Coordinates of C-alpha atoms and ligand atoms in Angstrom, one line a residue:
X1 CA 16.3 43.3 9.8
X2 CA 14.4 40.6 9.2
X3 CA 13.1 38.3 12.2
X4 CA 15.2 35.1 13.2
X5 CA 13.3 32.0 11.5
X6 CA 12.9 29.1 14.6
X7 CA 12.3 25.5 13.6
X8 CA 10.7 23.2 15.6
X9 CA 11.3 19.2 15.1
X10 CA 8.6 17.6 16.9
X11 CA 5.6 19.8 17.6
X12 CA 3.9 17.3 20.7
X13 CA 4.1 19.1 24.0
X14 CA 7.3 20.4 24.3
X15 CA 7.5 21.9 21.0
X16 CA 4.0 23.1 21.5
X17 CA 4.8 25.3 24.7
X18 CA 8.2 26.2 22.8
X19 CA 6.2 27.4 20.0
X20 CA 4.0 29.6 22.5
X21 CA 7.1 30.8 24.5
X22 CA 9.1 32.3 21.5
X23 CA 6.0 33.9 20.5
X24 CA 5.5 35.5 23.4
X25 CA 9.3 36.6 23.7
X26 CA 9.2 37.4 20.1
X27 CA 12.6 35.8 19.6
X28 CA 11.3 34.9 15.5
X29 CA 9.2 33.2 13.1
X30 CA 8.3 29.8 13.9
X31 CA 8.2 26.8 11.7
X32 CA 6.6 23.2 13.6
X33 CA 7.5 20.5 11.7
X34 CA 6.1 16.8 12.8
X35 CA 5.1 13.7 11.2
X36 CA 1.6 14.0 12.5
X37 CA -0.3 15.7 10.0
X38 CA -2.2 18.4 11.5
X39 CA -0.9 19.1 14.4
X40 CA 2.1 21.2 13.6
X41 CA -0.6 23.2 11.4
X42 CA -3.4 23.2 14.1
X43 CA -1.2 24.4 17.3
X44 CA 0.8 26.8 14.9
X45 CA -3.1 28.2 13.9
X46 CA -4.0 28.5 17.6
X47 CA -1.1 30.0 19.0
X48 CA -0.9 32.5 16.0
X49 CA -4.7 33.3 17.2
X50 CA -3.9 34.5 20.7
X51 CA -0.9 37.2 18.9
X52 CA -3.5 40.0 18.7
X53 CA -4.3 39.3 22.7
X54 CA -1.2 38.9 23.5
X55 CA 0.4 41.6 20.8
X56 CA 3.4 39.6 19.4
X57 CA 4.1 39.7 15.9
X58 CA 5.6 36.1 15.0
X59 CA 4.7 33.9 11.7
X60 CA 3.8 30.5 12.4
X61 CA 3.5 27.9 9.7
X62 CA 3.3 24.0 10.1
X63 CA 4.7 21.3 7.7
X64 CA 5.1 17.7 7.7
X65 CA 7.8 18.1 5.2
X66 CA 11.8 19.2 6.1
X67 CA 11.7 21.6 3.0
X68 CA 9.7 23.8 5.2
X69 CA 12.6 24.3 7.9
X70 CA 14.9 25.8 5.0
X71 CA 17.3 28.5 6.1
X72 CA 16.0 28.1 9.9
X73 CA 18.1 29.7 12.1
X74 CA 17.7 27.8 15.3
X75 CA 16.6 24.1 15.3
X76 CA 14.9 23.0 18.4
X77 CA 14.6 18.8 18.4
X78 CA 11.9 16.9 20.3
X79 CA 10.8 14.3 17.7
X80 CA 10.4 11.2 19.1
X81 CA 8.7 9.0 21.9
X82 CA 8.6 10.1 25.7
X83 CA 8.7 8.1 28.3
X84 CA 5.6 6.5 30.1
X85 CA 5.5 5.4 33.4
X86 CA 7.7 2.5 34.3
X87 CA 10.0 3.2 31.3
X88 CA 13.6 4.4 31.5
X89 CA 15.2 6.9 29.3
X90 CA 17.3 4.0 27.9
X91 CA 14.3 2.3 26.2
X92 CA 13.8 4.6 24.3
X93 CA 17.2 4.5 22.5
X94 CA 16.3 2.5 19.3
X95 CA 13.1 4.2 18.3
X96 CA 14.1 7.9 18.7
X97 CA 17.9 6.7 17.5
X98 CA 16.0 6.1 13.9
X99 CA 14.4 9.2 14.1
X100 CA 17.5 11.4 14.8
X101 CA 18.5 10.0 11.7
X102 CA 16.2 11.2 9.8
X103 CA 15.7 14.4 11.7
X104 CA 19.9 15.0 10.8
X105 CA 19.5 14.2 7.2
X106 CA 16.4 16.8 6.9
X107 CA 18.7 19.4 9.1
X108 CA 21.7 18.7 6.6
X109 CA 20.1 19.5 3.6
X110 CA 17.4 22.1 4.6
X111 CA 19.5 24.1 7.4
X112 CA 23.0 23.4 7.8
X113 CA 23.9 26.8 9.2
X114 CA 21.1 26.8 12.3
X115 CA 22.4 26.1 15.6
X116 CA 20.7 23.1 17.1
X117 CA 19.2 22.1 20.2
X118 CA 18.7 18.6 20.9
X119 CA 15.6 17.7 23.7
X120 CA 15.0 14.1 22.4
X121 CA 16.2 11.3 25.3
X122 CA 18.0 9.7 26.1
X123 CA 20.0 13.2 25.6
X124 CA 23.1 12.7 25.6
X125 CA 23.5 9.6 23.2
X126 CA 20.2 11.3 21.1
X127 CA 22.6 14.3 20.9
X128 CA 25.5 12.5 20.4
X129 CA 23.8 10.7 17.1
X130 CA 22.0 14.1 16.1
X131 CA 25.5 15.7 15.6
X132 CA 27.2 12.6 13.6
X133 CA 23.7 12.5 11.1
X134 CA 23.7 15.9 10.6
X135 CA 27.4 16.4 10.0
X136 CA 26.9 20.3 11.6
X137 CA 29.6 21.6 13.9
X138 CA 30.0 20.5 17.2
X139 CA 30.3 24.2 18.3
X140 CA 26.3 24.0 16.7
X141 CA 24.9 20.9 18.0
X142 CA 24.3 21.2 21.9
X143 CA 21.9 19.4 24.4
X144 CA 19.3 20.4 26.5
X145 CA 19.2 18.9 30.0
X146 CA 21.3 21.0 32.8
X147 CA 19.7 23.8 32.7
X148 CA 16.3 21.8 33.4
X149 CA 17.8 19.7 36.2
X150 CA 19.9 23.2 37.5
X151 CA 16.0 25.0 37.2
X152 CA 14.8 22.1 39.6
X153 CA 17.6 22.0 41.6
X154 CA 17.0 25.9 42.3
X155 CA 13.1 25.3 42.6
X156 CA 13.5 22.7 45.4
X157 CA 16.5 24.6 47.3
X158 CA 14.1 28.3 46.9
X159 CA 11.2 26.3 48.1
X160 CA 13.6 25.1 51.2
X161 CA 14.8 28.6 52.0
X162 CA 11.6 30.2 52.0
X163 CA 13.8 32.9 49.4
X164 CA 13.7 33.9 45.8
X165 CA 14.0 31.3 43.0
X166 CA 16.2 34.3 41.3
X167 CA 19.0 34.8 44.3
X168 CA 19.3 30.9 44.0
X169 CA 21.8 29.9 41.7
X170 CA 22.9 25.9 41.0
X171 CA 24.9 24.1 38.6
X172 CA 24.2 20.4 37.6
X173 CA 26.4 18.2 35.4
X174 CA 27.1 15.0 34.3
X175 CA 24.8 12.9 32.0
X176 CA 20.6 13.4 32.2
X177 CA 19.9 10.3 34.1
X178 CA 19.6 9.7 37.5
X179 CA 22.9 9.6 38.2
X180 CA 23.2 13.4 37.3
X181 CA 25.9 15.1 39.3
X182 CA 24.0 18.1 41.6
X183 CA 26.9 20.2 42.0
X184 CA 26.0 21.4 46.0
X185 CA 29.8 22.9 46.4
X186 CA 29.2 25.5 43.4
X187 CA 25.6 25.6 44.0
X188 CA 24.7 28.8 46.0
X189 CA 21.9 31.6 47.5
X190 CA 23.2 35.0 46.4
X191 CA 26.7 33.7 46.6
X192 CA 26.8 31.8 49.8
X193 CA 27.6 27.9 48.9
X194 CA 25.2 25.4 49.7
X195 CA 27.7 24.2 52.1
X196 CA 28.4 27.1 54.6
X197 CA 24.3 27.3 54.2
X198 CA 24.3 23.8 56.6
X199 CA 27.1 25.6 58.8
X200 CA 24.7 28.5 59.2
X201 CA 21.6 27.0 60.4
X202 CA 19.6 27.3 57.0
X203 CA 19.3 23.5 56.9
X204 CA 20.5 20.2 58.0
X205 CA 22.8 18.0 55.2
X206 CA 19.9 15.7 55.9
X207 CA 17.8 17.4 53.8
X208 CA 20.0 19.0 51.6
X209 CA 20.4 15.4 50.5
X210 CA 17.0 14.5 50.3
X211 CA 17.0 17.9 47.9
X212 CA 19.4 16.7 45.4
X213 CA 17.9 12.7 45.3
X214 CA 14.4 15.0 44.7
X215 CA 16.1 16.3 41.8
X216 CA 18.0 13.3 40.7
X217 CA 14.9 12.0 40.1
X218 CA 13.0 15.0 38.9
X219 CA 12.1 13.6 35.7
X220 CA 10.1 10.7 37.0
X221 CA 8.4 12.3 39.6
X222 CA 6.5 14.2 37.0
X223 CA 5.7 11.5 34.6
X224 CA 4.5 9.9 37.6
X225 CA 2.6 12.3 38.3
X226 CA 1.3 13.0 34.7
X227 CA 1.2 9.2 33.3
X228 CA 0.3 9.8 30.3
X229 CA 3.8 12.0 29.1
X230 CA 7.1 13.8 31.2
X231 CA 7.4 17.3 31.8
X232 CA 7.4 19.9 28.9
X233 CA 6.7 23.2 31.0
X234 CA 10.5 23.5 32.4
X235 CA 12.0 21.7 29.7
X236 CA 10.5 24.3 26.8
X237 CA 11.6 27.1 29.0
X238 CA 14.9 25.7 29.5
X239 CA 15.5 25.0 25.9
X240 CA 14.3 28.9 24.9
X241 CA 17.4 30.1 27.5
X242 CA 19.7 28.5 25.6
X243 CA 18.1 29.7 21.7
X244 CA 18.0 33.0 23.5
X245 CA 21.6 33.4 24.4
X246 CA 22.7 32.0 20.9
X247 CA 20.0 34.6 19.0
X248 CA 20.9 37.6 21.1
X249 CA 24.4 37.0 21.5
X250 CA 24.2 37.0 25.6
X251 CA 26.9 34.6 26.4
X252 CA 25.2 32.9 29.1
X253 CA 27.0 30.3 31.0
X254 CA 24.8 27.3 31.0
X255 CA 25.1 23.3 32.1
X256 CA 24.0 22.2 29.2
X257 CA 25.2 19.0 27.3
X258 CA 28.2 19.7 25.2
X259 CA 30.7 17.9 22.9
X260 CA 33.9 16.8 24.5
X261 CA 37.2 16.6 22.8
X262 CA 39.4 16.2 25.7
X263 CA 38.4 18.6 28.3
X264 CA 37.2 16.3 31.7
X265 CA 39.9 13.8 29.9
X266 CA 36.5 12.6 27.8
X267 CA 36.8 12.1 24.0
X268 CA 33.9 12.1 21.6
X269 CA 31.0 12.3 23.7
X270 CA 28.3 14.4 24.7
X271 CA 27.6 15.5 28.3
X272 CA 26.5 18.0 30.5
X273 CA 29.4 20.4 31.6
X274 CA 29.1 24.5 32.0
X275 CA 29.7 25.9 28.5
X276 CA 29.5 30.1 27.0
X277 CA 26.5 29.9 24.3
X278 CA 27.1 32.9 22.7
X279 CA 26.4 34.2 18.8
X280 CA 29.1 31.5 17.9
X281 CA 27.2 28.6 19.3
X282 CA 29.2 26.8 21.9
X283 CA 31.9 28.8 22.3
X284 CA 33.7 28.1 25.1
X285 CA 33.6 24.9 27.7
X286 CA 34.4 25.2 31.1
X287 CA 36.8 23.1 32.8
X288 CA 36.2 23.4 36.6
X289 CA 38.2 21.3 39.2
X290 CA 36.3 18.7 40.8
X291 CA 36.7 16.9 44.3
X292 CA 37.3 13.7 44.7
X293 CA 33.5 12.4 45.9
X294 CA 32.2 14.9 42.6
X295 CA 35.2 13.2 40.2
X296 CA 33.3 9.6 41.4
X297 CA 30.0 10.9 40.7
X298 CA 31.0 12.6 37.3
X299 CA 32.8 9.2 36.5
X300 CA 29.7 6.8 37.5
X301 CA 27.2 9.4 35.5
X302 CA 29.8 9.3 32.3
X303 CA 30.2 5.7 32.2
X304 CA 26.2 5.3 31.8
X305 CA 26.2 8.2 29.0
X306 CA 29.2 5.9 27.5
X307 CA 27.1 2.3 27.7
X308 CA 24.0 4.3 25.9
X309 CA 26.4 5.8 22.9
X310 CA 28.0 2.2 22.4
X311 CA 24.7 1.0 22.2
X312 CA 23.4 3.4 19.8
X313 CA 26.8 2.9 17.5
X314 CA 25.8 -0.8 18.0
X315 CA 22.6 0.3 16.4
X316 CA 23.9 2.0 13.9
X317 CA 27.3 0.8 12.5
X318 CA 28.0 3.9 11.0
X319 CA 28.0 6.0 14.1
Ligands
LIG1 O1 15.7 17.4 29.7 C1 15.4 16.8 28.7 N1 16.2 16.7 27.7 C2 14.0 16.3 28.5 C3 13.7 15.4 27.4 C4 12.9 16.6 29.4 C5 11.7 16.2 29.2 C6 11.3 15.3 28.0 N2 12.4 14.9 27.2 C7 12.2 14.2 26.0 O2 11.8 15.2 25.0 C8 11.2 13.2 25.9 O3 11.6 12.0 26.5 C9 11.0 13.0 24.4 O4 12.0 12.2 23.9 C10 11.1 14.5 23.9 C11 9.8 15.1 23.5 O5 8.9 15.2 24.6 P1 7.4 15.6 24.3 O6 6.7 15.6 25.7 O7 7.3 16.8 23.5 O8 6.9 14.4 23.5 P2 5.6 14.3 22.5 O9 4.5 15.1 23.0 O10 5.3 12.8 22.3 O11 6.1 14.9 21.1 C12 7.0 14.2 20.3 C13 6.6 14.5 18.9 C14 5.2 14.0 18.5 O12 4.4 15.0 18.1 C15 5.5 13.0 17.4 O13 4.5 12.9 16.4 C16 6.8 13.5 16.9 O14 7.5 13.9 18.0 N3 7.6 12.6 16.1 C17 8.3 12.9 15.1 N4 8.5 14.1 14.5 C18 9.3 14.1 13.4 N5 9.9 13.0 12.9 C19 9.7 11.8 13.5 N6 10.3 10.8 13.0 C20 8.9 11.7 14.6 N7 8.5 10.7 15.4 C21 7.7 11.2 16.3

């Protein structure tokens, strides 16, 4: 059989550690595409390097040209501009909304049968666009940003608990700003809810608070840290999950941000809810029932992934 052929848009520092990742899970081949000539050659070279040490056996080649990506059978997206310190997701919206443009066009015509995974922000309008210029399914065109902000989530609750990051489990949803929705009511340690945790002494709702602001705001606090880019460890790994579940067929249930065509009563956008990524792509979302303080907070963190896709159609007309 031959190996799964990976291509990744953008090869800067999150496509660089996906790069390394699906070598060392030996999920495929690996194509790095970028603008930047060089790079995607010169960290495709390096990584292929440290194979023998490491003993995968994965092809990397780097282009600056979309002909390269032909026939790919995942599409990982990252091209564009990150944020710097003191700059919200939104401003980047122009820039990186020209780019998925051209990204879509080179994904149209060079692999319209991959299943791709949009990283670029701001996500869920970037993801929204990516699927309209690329004209591939919706079941094919999904965006990564729950299970990042879920991986936090479950980082900052384990670290709390003094237990396991792997008995932790924790859903986030809504759009990938700071008004992200923490879900604490389906959010549990080995099946105990987050809730009945307070009741039991674990911790005070004080802090459990403080927890999900932390990871509200999880994003920032590590481009404030690093200054000179955002995070790319978490966010590679969390993108591989997802290319993982489609390539293997695992039908993992992920927060990850899907297209809506009625379910939450939303129409034609993009944002994060639980969905089954499975062999299929996207093959199932999951409607679950929300209280009335969650509805709020999915409503508030919806209305700001609306105000971004209006902008971008304002953009671009032909949205
Ligand atoms: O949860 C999430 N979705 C995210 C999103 C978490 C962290 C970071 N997130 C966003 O991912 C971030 O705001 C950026 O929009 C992307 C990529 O982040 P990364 O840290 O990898 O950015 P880099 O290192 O700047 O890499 C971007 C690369 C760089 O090499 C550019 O030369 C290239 O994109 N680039 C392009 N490639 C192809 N085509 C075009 N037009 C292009 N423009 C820039």
């Amino acid at each position: 059989m031959a190996r799964n052929k990976i291509a990744l848009i953008g090869s800067g520092m999150i496509g660089g550690t996906l790069a390394h990742l699906i070598g060392l899970k030996e999920l495929g081949d690996v194509v790095l595409f970028d603008i930047a000539e060089g790079i995607p050659q010169g960290k495709g070279l390096d990584i292929a390097e440290s194979s023998p040490v490491e003993g995968f056996d994965a092809r990397y080649v780097g282009v600056n040209d979309y002909a390269g990506i032909e026939g790919a059978d995942v599409c990982i997206v990252t091209a564009g501009v990150p944020r710097k310190p003191g700059m919200s997701r939104d401003d980047l919206l122009g820039i990186n909304l020209k780019v998925m443009e051209q990204v879509g066009a080179g994904i149209r015509k060079y692999a319209p049968k991959a299943f791709v995974i949009c990283i670029t922000n701001p996500l869920d309008a970037m993801v929204w666009a990516l699927q309209k210029f690329s004209g591939l399914p919706k079941t094919h065109v999904v965006g990564m940003a729950g299970v990042l902000d879920s991986a936090r989530f479950r980082y900052f609750l384990a670290d709390e608990f003094k237990v396991s990051v792997e008995d932790v489990s924790a859903m986030t949803l809504g759009g990938h700003g700071d008004d992200m929705v923490p879900m604490v009511r389906y959010s549990t340690v080995a099946g105990i809810p987050l809730p009945d945790l307070v009741k039991m002494g674990w911790t005070s709702q004080d802090k459990l608070d403080a927890i999900v602001e932390r990871t509200r705001k999880g994003g920032g606090e590590i481009v404030g840290l690093l200054k000179t880019g955002s995070a790319f460890y978490a966010p590679a790994t969390s993108a591989v999950a997802m290319a993982e579940s489609y390539l293997k067929d695992k039908k993992r249930v992920l927060p990850c941000a899907a297209h809506l065509s009625g379910q939450y009563g939303v129409k034609d956008t993009y944002v994060g809810v639980p969905v089954v990524i499975g062999a299929g792509g996207v093959e199932r979302v999951i409607e679950i029932d929300f209280n009335k303080a969650e509805q709020k907070m999915f409503d508030k963190s919806l209305a700001a992934v609306q105000a971004l896709k209006e902008a971008c159609a304002g953009i671009a007309p032909q949205l």
